[in-house]
Short mmCIF file of C-alpha atoms and ligand atoms in Angstrom, two decimals:
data_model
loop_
_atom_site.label_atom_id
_atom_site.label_comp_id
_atom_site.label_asym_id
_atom_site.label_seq_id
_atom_site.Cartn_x
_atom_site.Cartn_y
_atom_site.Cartn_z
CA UNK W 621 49.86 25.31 -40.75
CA UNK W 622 47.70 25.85 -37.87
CA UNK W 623 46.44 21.99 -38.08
CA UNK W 624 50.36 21.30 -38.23
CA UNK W 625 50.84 23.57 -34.95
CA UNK W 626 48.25 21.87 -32.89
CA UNK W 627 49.16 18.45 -33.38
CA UNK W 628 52.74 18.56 -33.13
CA UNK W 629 52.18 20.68 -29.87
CA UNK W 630 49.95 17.96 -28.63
CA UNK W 631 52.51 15.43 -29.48
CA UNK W 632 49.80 12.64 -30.32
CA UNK W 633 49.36 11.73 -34.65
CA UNK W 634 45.91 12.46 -35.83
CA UNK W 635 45.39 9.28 -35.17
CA UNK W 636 45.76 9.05 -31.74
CA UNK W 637 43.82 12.17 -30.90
CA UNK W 638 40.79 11.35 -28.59
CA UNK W 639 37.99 12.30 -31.24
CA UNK W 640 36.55 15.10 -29.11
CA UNK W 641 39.77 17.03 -29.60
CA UNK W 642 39.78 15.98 -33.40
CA UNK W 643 36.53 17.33 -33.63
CA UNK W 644 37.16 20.52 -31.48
CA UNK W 645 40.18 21.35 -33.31
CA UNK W 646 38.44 20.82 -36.53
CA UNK W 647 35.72 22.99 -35.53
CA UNK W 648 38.38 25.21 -34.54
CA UNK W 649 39.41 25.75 -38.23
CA UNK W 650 36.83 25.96 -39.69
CA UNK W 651 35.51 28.87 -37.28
CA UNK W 652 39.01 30.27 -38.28
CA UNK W 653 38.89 29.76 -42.22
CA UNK W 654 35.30 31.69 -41.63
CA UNK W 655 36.83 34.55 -39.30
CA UNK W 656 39.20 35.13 -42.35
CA UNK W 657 36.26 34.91 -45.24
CA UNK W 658 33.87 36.58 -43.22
CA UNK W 659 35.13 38.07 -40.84
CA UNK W 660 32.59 38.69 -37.37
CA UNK W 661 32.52 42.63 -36.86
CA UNK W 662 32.22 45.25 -39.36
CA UNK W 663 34.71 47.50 -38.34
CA UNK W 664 35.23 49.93 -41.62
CA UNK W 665 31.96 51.76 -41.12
CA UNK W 666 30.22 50.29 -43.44
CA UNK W 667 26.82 49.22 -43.38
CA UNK W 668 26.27 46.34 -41.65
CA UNK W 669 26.00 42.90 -43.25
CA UNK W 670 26.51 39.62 -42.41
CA UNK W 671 30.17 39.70 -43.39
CA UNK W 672 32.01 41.57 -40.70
CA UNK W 673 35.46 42.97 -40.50
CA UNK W 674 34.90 44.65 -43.71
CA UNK W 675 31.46 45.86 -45.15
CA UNK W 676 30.88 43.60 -47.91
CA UNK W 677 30.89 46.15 -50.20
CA UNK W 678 34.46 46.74 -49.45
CA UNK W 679 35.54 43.03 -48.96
CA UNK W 680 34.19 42.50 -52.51
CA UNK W 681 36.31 44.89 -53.86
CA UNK W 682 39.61 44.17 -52.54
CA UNK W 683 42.03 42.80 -54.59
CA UNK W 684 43.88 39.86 -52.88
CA UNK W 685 46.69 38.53 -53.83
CA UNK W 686 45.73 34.93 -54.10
CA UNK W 687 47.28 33.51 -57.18
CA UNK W 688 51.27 33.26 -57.95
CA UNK W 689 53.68 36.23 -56.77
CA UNK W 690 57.13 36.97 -57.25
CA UNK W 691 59.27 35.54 -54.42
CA UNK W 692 61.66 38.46 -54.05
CA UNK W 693 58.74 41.18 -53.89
CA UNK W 694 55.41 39.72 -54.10
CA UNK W 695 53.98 40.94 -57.00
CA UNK W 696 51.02 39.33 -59.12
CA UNK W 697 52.17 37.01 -61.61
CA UNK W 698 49.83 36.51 -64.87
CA UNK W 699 50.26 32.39 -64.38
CA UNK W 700 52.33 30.44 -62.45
CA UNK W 701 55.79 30.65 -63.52
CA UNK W 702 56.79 27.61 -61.63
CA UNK W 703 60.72 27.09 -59.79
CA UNK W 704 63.36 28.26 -61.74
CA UNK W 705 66.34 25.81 -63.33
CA UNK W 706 67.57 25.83 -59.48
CA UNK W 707 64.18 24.76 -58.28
CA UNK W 708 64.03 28.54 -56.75
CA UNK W 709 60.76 29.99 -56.15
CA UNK W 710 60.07 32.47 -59.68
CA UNK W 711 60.90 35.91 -59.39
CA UNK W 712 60.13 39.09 -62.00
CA UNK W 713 62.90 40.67 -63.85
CA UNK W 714 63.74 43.45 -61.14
CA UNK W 715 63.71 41.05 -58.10
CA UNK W 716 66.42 38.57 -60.47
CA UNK W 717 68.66 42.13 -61.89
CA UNK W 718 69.31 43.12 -58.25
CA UNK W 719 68.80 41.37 -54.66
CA UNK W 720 67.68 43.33 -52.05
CA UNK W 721 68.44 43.04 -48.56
CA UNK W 722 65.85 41.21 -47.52
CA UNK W 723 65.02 37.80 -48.99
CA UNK W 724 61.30 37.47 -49.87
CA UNK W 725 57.99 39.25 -49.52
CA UNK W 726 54.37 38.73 -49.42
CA UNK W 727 51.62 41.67 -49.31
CA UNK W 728 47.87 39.98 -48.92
CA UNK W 729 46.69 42.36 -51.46
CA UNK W 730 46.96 45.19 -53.90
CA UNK W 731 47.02 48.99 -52.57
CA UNK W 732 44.39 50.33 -54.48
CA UNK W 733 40.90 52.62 -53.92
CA UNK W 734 39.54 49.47 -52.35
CA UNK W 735 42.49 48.52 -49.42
CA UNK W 736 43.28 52.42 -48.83
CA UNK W 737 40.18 53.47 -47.28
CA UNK W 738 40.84 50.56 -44.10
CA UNK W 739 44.45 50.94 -44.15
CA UNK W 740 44.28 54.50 -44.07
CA UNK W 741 41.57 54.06 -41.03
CA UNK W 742 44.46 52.29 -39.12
CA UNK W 743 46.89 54.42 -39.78
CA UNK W 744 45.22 57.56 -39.31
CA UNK W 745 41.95 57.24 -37.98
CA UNK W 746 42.62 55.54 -34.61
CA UNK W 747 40.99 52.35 -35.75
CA UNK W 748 43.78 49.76 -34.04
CA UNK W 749 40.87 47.38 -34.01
CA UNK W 750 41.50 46.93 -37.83
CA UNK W 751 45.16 45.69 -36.94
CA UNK W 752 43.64 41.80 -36.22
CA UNK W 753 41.86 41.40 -39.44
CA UNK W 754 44.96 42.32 -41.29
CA UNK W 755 47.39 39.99 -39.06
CA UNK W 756 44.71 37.36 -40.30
CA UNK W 757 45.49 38.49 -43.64
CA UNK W 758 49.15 38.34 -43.41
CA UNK W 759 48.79 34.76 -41.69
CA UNK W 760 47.55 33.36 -44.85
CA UNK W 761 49.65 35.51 -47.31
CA UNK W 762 52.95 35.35 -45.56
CA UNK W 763 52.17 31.69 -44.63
CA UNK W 764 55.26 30.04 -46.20
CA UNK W 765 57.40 32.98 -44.50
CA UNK W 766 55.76 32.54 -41.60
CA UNK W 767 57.08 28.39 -41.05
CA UNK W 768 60.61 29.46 -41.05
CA UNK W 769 60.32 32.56 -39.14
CA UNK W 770 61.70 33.05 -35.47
CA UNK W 771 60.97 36.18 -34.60
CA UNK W 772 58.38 39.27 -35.89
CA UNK W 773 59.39 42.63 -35.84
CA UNK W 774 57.16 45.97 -36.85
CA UNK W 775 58.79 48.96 -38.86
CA UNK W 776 59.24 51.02 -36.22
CA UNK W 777 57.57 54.99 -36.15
CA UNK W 778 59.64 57.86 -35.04
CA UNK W 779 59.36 58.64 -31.43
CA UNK W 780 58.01 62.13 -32.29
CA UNK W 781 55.39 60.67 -34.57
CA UNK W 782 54.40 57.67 -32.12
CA UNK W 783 53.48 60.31 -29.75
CA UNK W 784 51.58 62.27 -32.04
CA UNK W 785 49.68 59.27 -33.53
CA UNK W 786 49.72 57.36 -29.95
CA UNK W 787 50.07 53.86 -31.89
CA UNK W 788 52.29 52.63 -34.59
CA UNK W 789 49.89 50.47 -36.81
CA UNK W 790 52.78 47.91 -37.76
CA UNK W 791 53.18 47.06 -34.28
CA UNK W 792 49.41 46.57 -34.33
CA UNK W 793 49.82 44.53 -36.75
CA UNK W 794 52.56 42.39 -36.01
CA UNK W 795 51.85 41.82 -32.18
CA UNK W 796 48.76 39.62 -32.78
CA UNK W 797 50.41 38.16 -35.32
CA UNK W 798 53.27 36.91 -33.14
CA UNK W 799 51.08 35.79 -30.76
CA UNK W 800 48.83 33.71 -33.33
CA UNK W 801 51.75 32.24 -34.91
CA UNK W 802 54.13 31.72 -31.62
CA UNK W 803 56.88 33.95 -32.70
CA UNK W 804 59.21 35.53 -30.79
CA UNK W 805 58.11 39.55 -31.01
CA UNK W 806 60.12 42.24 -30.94
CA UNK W 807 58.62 45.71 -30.91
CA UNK W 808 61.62 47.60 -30.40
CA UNK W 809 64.61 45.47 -31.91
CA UNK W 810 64.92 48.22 -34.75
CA UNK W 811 64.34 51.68 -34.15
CA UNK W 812 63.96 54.97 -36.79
CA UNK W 813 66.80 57.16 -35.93
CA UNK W 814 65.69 60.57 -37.41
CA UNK W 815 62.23 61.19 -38.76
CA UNK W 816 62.06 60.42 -41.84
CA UNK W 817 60.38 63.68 -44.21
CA UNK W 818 56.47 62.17 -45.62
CA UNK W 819 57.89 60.09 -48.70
CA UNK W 820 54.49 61.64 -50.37
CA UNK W 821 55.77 63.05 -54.01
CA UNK W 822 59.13 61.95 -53.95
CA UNK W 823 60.84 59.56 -56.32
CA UNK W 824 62.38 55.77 -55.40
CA UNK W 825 65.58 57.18 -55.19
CA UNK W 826 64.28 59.89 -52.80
CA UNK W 827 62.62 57.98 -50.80
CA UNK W 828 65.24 55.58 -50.52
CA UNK W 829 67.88 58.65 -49.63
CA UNK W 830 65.02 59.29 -47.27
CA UNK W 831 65.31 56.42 -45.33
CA UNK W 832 69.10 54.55 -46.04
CA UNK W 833 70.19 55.73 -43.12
CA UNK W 834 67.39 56.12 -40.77
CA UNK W 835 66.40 52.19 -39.28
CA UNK W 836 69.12 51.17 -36.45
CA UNK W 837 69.38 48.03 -33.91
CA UNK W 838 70.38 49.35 -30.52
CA UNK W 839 73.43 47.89 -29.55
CA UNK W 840 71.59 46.65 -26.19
CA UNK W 841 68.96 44.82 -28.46
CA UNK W 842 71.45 42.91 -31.15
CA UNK W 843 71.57 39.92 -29.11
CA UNK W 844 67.53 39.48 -29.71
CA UNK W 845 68.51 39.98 -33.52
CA UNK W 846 71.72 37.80 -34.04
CA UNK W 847 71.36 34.84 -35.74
CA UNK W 848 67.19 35.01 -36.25
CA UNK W 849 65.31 34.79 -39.34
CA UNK W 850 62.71 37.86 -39.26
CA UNK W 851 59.72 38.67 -40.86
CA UNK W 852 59.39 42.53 -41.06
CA UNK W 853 55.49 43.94 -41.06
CA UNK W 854 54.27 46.85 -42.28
CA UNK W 855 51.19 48.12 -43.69
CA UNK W 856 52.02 49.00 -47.31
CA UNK W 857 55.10 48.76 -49.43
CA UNK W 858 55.52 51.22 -52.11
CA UNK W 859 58.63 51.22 -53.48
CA UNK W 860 60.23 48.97 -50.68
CA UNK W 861 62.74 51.44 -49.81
CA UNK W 862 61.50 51.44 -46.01
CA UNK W 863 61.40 47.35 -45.77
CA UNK W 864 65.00 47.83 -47.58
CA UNK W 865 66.39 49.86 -44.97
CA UNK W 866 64.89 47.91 -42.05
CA UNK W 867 66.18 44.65 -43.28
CA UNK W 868 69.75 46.23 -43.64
CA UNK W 869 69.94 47.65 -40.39
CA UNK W 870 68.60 44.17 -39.02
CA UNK W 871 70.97 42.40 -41.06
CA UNK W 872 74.33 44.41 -40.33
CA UNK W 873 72.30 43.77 -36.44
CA UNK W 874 73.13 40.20 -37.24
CA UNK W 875 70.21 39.07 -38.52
CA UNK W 876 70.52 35.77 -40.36
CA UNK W 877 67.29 36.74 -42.85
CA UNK W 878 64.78 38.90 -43.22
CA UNK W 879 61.05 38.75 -45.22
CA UNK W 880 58.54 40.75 -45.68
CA UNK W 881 54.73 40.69 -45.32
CA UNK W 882 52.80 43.81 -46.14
CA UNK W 883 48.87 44.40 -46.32
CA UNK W 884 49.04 45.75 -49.61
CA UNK W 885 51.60 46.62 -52.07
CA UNK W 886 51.69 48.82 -55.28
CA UNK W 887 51.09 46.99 -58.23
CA UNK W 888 54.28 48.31 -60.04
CA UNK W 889 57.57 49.27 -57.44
CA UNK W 890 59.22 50.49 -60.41
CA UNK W 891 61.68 52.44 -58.28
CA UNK W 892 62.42 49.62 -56.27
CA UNK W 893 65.33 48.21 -58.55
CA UNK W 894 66.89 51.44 -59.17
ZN1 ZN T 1457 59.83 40.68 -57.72
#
């Protein structure tokens, strides 16, 4: 995608390139296909290695989601189902029972012991600096979301709990993102109405009474929505009830489609279909 990027923006075929740019874009690359294995900083706290970003120890044990996913929710398939009769994309049995309001998502791995000890040092620990290995992430998860995307957008915090935690780590996220990608970026197209109580303990239909009604597009900031195809970031996606009520407020904003790309998801969202 990014080798896609840079030529058309050059507007010379690969074989017209003078070689030194060839050669700089290629090295280019492949500095970035190593920034996304091994990533240059440790910045987990872990001991040191030659793989930064994550320790190594924690790296090894995260649990990417590489291999086929569902197209509605992105969740691991066993084998690759292949397009449907339609030549659709596969999707599991909840995604193809009931269609959400947005149209696809992507997480780049599973939420498990492994990816909640970094998320959780974003979200809580004042570790923004996480946010850019994780936009890497969702680069090459969301990548086919990505193409046909116009515009990014974060799931916004409350005001009251922005100014308690002083950053919202989907905007952290998404911002470098946008800017990596050349996407249009919109920090504060939606907006969380009322805080929404900690969805800790409660059930998918809680949590999605929890949050129906809270995600609104200012009526000063439809015209940025209107029409646009946006991919909605957050951290992690439980039972999707959040990413649900985003995408309907976008989508009732005007909104002409809206994905998904997470850092991690749940393995099961059985009270997403509900
Ligand atoms: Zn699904």
């Amino acid at each position: 995608m990014a080798a896609e990027d840079g030529l058309i923006g050059s507007g010379l075929k690969p074989a017209l390139m003078p070689s030194a740019r060839v050669k700089a874009l290629s090295k280019g690359l492949w500095r970035g296909a190593l920034d996304l294995v091994f990533p240059p900083h440790a910045l987990d706290g872990g001991p040191a290695a030659q793989a930064g970003g994550l320790s190594v120890e924690t790296w090894s044990r995260v649990h990417f989601l590489d291999g086929p996913v569902c197209d509605g929710c992105g969740a691991p398939f066993e084998y690759d189902q292949g397009p449907d009769l339609n030549g659709n994309r596969a999707r599991c049995a909840p995604c193809m029972a009931r269609p959400r309001a947005f149209a696809a998502a992507r997480a780049a791995c599973l939420y498990d012991d492994a990816s909640r000890e970094p998320i959780l040092k974003l979200k809580h620990a004042d570790r923004p600096d996480l946010a850019g290995l994780f936009a890497l992430w969702l680069g090459r998860a969301a990548r086919e979301l990505i193409a046909e995307a116009d515009a990014v957008a974060p799931v916004p915090l409350h005001p009251l709990r922005l100014l308690r935690r002083r950053y919202n780590q989907a905007a952290e996220i998404a911002r470098p993102l946008a800017r990596r990608e050349g996407l249009i970026y919109l920090p504060d197209a939606l907006v969380r109405r009322r805080a929404t109580q900690s969805q800790a303990g409660k059930s998918g239909s809680g949590r999605r009474r929890n949050v129906a009604a809270a995600f609104e597009v200012p009526a000063a900031k439809r015209s940025l929505v209107e029409g646009k195809r946006i991919l909605l970031i957050d951290d992690v996606m439980t039972t999707g009830a959040t990413a649900e009520g985003c995408a309907r407020a976008l989508k009732t904003a005007g909104a002409a489609r809206v994905d998904v790309a997470v850092v991690a998801r749940v393995k099961e969202m059985a009270g997403l279909t509900i």
